[in-house]
Coordinates of C-alpha atoms in Angstrom, one line a residue:
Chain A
X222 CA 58.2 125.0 95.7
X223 CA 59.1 124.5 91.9
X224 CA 59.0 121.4 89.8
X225 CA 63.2 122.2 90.4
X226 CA 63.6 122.0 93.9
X227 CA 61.3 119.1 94.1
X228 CA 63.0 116.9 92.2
X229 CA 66.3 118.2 94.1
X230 CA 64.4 117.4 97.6
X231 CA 62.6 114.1 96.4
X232 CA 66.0 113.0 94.3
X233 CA 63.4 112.0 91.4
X234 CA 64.3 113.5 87.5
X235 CA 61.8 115.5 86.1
X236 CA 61.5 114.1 83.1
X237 CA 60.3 111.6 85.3
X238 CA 58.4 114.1 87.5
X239 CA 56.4 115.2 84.8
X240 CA 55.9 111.7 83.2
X241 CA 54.6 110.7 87.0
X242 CA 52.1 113.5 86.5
X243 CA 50.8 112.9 83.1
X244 CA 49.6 109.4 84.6
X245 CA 47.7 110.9 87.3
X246 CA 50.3 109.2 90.1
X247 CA 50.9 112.9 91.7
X248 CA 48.3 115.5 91.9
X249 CA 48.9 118.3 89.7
X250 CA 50.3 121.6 91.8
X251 CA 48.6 124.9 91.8
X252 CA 48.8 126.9 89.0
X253 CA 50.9 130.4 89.4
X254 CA 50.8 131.0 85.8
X255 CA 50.4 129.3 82.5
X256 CA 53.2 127.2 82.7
X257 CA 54.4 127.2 86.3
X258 CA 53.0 125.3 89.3
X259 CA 53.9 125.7 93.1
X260 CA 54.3 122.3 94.9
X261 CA 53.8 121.5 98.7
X262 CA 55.1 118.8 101.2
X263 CA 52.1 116.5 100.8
X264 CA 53.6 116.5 96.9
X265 CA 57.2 115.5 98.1
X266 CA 55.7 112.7 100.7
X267 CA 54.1 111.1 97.7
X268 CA 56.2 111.4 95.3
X269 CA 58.6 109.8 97.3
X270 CA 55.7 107.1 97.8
X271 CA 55.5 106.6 94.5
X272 CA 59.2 106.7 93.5
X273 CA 59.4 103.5 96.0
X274 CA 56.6 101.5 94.5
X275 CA 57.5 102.0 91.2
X276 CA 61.9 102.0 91.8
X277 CA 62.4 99.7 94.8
X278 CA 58.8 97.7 94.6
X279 CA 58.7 97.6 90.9
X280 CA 55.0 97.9 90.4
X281 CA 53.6 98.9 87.2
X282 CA 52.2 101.8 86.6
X283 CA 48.8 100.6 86.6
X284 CA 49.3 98.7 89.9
X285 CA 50.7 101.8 91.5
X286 CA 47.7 103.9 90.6
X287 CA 45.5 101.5 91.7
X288 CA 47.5 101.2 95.3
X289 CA 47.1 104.8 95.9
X290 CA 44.1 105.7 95.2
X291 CA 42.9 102.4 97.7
X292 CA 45.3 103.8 100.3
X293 CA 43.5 107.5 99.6
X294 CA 40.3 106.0 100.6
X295 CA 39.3 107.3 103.9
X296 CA 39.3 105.8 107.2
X297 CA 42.1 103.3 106.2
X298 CA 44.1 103.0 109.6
X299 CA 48.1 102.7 108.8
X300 CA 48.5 98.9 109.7
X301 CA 46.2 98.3 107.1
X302 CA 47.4 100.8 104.8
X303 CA 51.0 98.8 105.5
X304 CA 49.7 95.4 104.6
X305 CA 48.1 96.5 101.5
X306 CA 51.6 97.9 100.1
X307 CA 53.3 94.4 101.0
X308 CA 50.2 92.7 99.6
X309 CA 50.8 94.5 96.3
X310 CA 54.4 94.0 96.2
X311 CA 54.4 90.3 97.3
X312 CA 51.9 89.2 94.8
X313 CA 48.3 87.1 95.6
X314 CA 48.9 83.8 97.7
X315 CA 49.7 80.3 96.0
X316 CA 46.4 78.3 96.5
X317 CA 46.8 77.0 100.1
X318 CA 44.7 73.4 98.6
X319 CA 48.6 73.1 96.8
X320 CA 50.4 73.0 99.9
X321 CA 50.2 69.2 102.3
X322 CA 48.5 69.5 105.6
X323 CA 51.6 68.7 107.2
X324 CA 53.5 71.5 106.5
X325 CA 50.4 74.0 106.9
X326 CA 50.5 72.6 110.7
X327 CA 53.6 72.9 111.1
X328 CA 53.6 77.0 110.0
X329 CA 50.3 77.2 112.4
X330 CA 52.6 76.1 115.5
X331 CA 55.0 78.0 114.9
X332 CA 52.7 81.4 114.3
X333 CA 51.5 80.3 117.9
X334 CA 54.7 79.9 119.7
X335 CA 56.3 83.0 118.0
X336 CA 53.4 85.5 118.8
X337 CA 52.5 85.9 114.9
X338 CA 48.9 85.2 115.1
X339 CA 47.7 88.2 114.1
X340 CA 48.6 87.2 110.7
X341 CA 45.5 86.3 108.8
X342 CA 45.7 82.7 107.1
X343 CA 45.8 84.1 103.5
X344 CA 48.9 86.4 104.0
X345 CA 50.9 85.6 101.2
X346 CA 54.0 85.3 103.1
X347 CA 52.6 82.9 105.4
X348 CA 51.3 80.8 102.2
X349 CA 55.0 80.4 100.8
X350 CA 56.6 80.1 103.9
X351 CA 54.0 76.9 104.1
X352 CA 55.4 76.3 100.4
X353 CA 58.4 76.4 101.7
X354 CA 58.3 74.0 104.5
X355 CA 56.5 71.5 102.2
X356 CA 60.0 71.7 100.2
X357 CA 62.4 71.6 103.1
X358 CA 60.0 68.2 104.0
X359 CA 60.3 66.8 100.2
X360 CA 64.1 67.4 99.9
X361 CA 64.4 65.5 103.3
X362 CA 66.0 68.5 104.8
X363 CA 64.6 67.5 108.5
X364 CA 67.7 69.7 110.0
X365 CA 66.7 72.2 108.1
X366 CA 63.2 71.9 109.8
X367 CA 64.1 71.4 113.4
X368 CA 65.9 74.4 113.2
X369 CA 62.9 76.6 112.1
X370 CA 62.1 77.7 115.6
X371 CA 66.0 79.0 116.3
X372 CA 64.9 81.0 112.8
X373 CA 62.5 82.4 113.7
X374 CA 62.9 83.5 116.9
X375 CA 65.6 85.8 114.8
X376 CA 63.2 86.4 112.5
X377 CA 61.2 88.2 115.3
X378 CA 64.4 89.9 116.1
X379 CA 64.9 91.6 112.5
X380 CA 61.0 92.5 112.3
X381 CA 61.4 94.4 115.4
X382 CA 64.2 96.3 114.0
X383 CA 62.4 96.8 110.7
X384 CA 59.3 98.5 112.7
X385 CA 61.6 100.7 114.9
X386 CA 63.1 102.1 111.6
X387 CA 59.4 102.9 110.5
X388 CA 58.7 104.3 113.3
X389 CA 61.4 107.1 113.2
X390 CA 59.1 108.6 110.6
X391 CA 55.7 111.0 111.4
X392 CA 53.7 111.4 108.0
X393 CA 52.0 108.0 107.3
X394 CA 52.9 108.3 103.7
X395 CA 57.0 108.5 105.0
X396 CA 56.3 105.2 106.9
X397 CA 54.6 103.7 103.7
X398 CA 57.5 104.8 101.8
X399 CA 60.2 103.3 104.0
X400 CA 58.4 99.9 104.6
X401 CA 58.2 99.6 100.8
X402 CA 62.1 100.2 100.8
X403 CA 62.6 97.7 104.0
X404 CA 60.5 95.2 102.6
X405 CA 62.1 94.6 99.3
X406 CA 65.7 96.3 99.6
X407 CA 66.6 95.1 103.3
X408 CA 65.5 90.8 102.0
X409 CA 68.3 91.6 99.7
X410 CA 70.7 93.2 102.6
X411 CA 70.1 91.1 104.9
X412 CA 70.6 87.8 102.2
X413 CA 73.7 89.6 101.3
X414 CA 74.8 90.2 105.2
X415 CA 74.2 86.7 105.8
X416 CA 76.4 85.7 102.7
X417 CA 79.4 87.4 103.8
X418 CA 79.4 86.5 107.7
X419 CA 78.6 82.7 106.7
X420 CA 81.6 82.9 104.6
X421 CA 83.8 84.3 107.7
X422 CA 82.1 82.2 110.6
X423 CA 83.2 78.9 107.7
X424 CA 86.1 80.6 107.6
X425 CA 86.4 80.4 111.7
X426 CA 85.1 76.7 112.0
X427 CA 86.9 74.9 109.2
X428 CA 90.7 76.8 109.0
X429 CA 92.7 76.0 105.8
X430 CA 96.2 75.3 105.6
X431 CA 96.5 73.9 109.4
X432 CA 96.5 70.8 110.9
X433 CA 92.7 70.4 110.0
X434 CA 93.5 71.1 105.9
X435 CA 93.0 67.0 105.4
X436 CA 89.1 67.1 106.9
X437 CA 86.6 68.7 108.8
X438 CA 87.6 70.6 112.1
X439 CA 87.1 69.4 115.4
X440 CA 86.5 72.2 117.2
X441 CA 82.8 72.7 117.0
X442 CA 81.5 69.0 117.8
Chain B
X86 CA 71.9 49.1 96.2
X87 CA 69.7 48.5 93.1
X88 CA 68.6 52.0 91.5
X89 CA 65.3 51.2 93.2
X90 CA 66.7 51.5 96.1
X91 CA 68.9 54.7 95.5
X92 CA 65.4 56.2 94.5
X93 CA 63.8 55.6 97.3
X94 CA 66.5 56.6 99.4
X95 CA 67.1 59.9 97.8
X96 CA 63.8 60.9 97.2
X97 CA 64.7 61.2 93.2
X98 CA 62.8 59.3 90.3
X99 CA 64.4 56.4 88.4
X100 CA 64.1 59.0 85.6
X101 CA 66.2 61.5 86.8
X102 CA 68.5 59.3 87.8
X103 CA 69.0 57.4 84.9
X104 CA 69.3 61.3 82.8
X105 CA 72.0 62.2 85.9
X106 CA 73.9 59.0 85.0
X107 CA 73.6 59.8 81.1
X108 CA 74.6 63.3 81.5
X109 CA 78.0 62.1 83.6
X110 CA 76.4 64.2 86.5
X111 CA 76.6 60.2 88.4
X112 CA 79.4 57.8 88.4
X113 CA 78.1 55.1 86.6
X114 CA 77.4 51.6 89.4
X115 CA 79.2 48.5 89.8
X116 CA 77.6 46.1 86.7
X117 CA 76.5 43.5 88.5
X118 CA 74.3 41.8 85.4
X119 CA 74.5 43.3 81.7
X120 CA 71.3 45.1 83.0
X121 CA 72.1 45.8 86.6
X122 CA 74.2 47.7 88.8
X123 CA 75.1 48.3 92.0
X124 CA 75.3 51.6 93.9
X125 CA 76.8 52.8 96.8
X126 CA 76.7 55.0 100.0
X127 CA 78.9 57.7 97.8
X128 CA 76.2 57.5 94.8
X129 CA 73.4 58.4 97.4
X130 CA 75.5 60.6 98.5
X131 CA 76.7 62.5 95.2
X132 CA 73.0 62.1 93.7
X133 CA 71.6 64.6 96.9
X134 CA 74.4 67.1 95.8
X135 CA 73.6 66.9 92.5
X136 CA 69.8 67.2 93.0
X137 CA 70.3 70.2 95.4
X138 CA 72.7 72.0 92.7
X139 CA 70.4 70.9 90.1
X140 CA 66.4 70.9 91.6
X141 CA 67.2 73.7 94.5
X142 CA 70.4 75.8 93.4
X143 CA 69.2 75.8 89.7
X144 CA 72.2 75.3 88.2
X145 CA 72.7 74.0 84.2
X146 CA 73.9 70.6 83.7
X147 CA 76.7 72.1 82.4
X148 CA 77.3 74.7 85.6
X149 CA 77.0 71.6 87.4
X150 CA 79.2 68.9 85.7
X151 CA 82.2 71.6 86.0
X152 CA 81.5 72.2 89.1
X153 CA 81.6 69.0 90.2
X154 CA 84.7 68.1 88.3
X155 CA 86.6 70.9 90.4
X156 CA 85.1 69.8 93.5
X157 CA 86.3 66.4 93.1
X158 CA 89.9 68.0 92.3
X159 CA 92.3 66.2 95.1
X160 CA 93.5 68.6 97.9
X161 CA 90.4 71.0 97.8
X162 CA 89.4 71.9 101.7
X163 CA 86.1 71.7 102.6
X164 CA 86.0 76.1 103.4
X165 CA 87.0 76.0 99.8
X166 CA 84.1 73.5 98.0
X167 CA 82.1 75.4 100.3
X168 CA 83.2 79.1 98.5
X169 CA 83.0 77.8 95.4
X170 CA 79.6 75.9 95.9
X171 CA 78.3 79.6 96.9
X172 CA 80.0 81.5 94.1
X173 CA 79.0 79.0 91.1
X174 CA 75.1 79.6 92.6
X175 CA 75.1 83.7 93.3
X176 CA 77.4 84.2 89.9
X177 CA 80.0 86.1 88.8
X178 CA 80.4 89.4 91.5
X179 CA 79.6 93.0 89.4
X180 CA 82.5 95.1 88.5
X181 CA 83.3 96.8 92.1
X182 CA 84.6 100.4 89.4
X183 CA 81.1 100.7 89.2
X184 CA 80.0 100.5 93.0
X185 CA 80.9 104.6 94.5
X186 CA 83.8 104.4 96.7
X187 CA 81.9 105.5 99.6
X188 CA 80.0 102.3 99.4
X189 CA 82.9 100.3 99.5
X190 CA 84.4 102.1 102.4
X191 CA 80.8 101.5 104.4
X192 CA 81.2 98.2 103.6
X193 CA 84.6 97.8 104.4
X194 CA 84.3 99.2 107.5
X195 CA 80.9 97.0 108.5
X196 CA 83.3 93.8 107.5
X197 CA 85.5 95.0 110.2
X198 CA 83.8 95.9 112.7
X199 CA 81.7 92.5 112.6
X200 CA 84.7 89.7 112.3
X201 CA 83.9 89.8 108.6
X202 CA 87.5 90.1 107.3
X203 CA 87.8 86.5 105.8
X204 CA 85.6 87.4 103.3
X205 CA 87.7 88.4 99.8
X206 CA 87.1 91.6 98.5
X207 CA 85.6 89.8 95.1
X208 CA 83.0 87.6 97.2
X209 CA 79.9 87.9 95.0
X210 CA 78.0 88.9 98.2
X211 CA 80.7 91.5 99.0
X212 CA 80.2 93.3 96.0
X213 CA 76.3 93.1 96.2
X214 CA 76.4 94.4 99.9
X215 CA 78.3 97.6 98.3
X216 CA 75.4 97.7 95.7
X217 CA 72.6 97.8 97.9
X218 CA 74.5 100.5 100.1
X219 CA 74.9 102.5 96.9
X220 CA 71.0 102.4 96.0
X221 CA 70.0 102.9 100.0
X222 CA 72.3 105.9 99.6
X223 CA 70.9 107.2 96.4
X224 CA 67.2 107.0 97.7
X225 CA 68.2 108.7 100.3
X226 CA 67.2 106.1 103.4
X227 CA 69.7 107.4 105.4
X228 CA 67.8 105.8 108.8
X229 CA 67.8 102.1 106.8
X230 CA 71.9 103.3 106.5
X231 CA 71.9 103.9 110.2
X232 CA 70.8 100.8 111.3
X233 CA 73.2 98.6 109.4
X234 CA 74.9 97.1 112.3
X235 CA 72.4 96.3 113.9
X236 CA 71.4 93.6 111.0
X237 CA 74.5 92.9 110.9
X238 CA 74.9 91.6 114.2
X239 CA 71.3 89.8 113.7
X240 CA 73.2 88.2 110.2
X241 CA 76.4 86.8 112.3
X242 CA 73.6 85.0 114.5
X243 CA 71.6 83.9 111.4
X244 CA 75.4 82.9 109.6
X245 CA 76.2 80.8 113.1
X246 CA 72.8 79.1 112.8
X247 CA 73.2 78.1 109.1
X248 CA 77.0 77.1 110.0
X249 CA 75.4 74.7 113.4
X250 CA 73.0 73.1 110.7
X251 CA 76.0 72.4 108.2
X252 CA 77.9 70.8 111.4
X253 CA 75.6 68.1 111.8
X254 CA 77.0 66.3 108.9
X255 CA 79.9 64.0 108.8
X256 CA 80.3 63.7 105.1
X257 CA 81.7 66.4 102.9
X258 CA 78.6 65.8 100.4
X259 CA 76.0 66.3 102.7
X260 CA 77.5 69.2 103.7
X261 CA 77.8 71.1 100.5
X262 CA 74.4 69.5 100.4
X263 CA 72.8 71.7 103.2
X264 CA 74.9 74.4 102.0
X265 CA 72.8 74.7 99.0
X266 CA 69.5 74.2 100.7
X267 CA 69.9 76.4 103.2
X268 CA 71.9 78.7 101.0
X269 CA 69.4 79.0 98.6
X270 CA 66.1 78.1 100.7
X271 CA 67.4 79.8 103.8
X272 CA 67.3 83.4 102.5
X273 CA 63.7 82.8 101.4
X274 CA 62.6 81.1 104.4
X275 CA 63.4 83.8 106.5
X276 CA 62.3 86.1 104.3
X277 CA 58.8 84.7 104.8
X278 CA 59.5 84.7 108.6
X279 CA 60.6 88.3 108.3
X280 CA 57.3 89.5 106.6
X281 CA 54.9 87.3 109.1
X282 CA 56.4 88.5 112.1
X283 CA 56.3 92.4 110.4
X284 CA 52.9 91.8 110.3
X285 CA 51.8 90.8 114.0
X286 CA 54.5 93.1 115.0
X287 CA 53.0 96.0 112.8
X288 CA 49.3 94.9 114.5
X289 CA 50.7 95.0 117.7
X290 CA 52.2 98.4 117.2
X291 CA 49.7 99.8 115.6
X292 CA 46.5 98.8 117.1
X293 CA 43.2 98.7 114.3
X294 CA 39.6 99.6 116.0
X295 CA 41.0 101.2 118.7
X296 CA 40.9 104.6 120.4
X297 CA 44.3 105.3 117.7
X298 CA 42.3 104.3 114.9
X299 CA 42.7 108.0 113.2
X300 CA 46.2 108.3 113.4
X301 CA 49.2 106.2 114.2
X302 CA 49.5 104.8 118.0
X303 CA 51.5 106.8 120.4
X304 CA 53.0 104.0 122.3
X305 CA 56.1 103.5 120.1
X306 CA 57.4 107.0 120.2

C-alpha cells in the first residue's frame, strides 16, 4: 500500500508517518521509484505499535526505539514480550529496602491467596502496591486494609477481562498494541467508571431531601 | 486532650499541627493555661480530614480552607459534602462542546443501562468517561469499546465496596475522611492489583518454556 492509505488504515498523520520513519521506529518500505515506497501489513501492525507507546504510553522516542528493537530480538515468547511493554510504561521499581516489612508481608499473602505468584518480587506494580499498603497502614486506614482481599478478588475479575480483550487479537504485535492501550487508557476508565457509579450507589444509600436529609441513612447498617 | 495527645492520636506531627492551627485549617483549643489548650474528639476528628485533603488528596491550603468553610455550611447533607469533597479533588470537569456527541450518547446510554442516572451531567468523572470514549474511538479500539459494560458492572461492585468501607463510620468526618483515601488511594491500589493479577493471568495464559513457546498458546481461543 501507499504512505496514503496507511495512514488512512493505521489512523496516524503522515507528517507523523514520515517523522516515525526518519527515527528508525518503522522500517523503511520498498522502493517502487525514487520517491514512492509500497508498504505491507507487518508496517501497519507496527505502526500501530508504535503509535500506542508513543500516544497512549507516552514513551520517548528514545525509549520506544529501545523497546522495539528488545521486543525484535528473537526467541522472546509473548508473555515476556507483554511484561516488558508494561515494564517500560510503568517505570523501574521503588527500592523495595524503602518499603516496612509489614506491608511487604502483607502484599506476599495476598499474591498467595489470589493466585498471583507468578509475579516475580521486583514487578514494579507489586513494589507500589507494597508502597501503597505501607500508606494505607501510616494513615491508620485499617478498613481500608481489611478490605484488600474483597479488592482484589475484583481485581482478578478485571484482569481476566483485560486478557480476554487481548486475546481477540492474532498478530503478537496487535496484542502488544492493545495491552499498551488497556494498560494505561482502561486505569483511567475504569477510575472514571468507578467515579460515576460511587456517586449513584451514595446517591442510593444516603437520599437527600427525605426523612434521612438531617443524618446518615439507616438503611445499610 | 493536650496537643501531644492529638498527635499521637492522629498520627500527625506537633508541627503540622501547630501550621494547621496557624493556617485556620484547625479550630483553635479550649485555653486552658496562657500556653495550653485543650482539644477535643471534633479536633481529632477535623485534623484526619484535613490531613487526608491536605497529605493524600493534595489539595492547597487555600483549596482546602474553602472547602472546609462550605462543608461546615449548616444544612449540607452528607451525599452533598461527599460530591463536593470529590469535585474539589478531581477539578473543574472539561468543556463537554469539546467531547463528540457520539461519546456523550455512549456514555449516556452506559449511565443508564447501569443505575448510573444520579450522576449530573457536569460530574467531573462524567465528562472524563466521555473523553476517554472519544480517544478509545479515535485509536480505533473498537473491542476495548465493546467491552465497556462489562467494566462497568465490575465498577458498580468496586463503587459498592468503597461505599461498604465509607459505612463503617458514624461520624460525618471520618467519612469524608475515607472518602478521600479511598477516593484518591483506591484508584491506585487497584490499579496495582489490576497489573499484578494481569501478569499471573498473562503467565497462565500464555505459558513460557513450554511446547507454545514459538507462538501464542492455543488454549484461550
Amino acid at each position: 500500500m501507499r504512505m496514503a492509505e496507511l495512514s488512512r488504515r493505521s489512523r496516524v498523520s503522515i507528517p507523523t508517518i514520515k517523522f516515525y520513519l526518519q527515527q528508525g521506529l518503522l522500517d523503511r518500505g520498498r522502493l517502487t521509484s525514487p520517491n514512492q515506497a509500497d508498504y505491507g501489513e507487518s508496517h501497519l501492525e507496527r505502526l500501530r505499535l508504535v503509535r500506542a507507546l508513543v500516544e497512549v504510553g507516552g514513551l520517548s522516542v528514545a525509549a520506544t526505539h529501545e523497546l522495539i528493537a528488545d521486543l525484535d530480538t528473537p526467541g522472546r515468547h509473548l508473555d515476556e514480550r507483554l511484561g516488558r511493554v508494561v515494564r517500560a510504561i510503568d517505570g523501574a521499581p521503588g527500592d523495595p529496602d524503602d518499603t516496612p516489612a509489614p506491608a511487604r508481608e502483607r502484599v506476599a499473602r495476598l499474591v498467595d491467596e489470589h493466585g498471583w505468584s507468578d509475579t516475580s518480587a521486583d514487578y514494579p506494580a507489586r513494589r507500589r502496591l507494597e508502597q501503597l499498603v505501607a500508606t494505607l497502614a501510616r494513615l491508620g486506614a485499617d478498613d481500608v486494609l481489611a478490605s484488600l482481599d474483597r479488592y482484589a478478588g475484583l481485581a482478578s475479575e478485571i484482569a481476566a477481562a483485560d486478557l480476554d480483550l487481548l486475546a481477540r487479537h492474532d498478530r503478537e504485535d496487535a496484542v502488544l498494541e492493545h495491552a499498551i492501550v488497556v494498560t494505561v487508557l482502561g486505569d483511567a476508565l475504569l477510575g472514571c467508571m468507578r467515579r460515576v457509579a460511587q456517586a449513584a450507589e451514595s446517591g442510593r444509600r444516603y437520599p437527600r431531601g427525605g426523612q434521612e436529609s438531617t443524618g446518615r441513612g439507616s438503611s445499610h447498617a
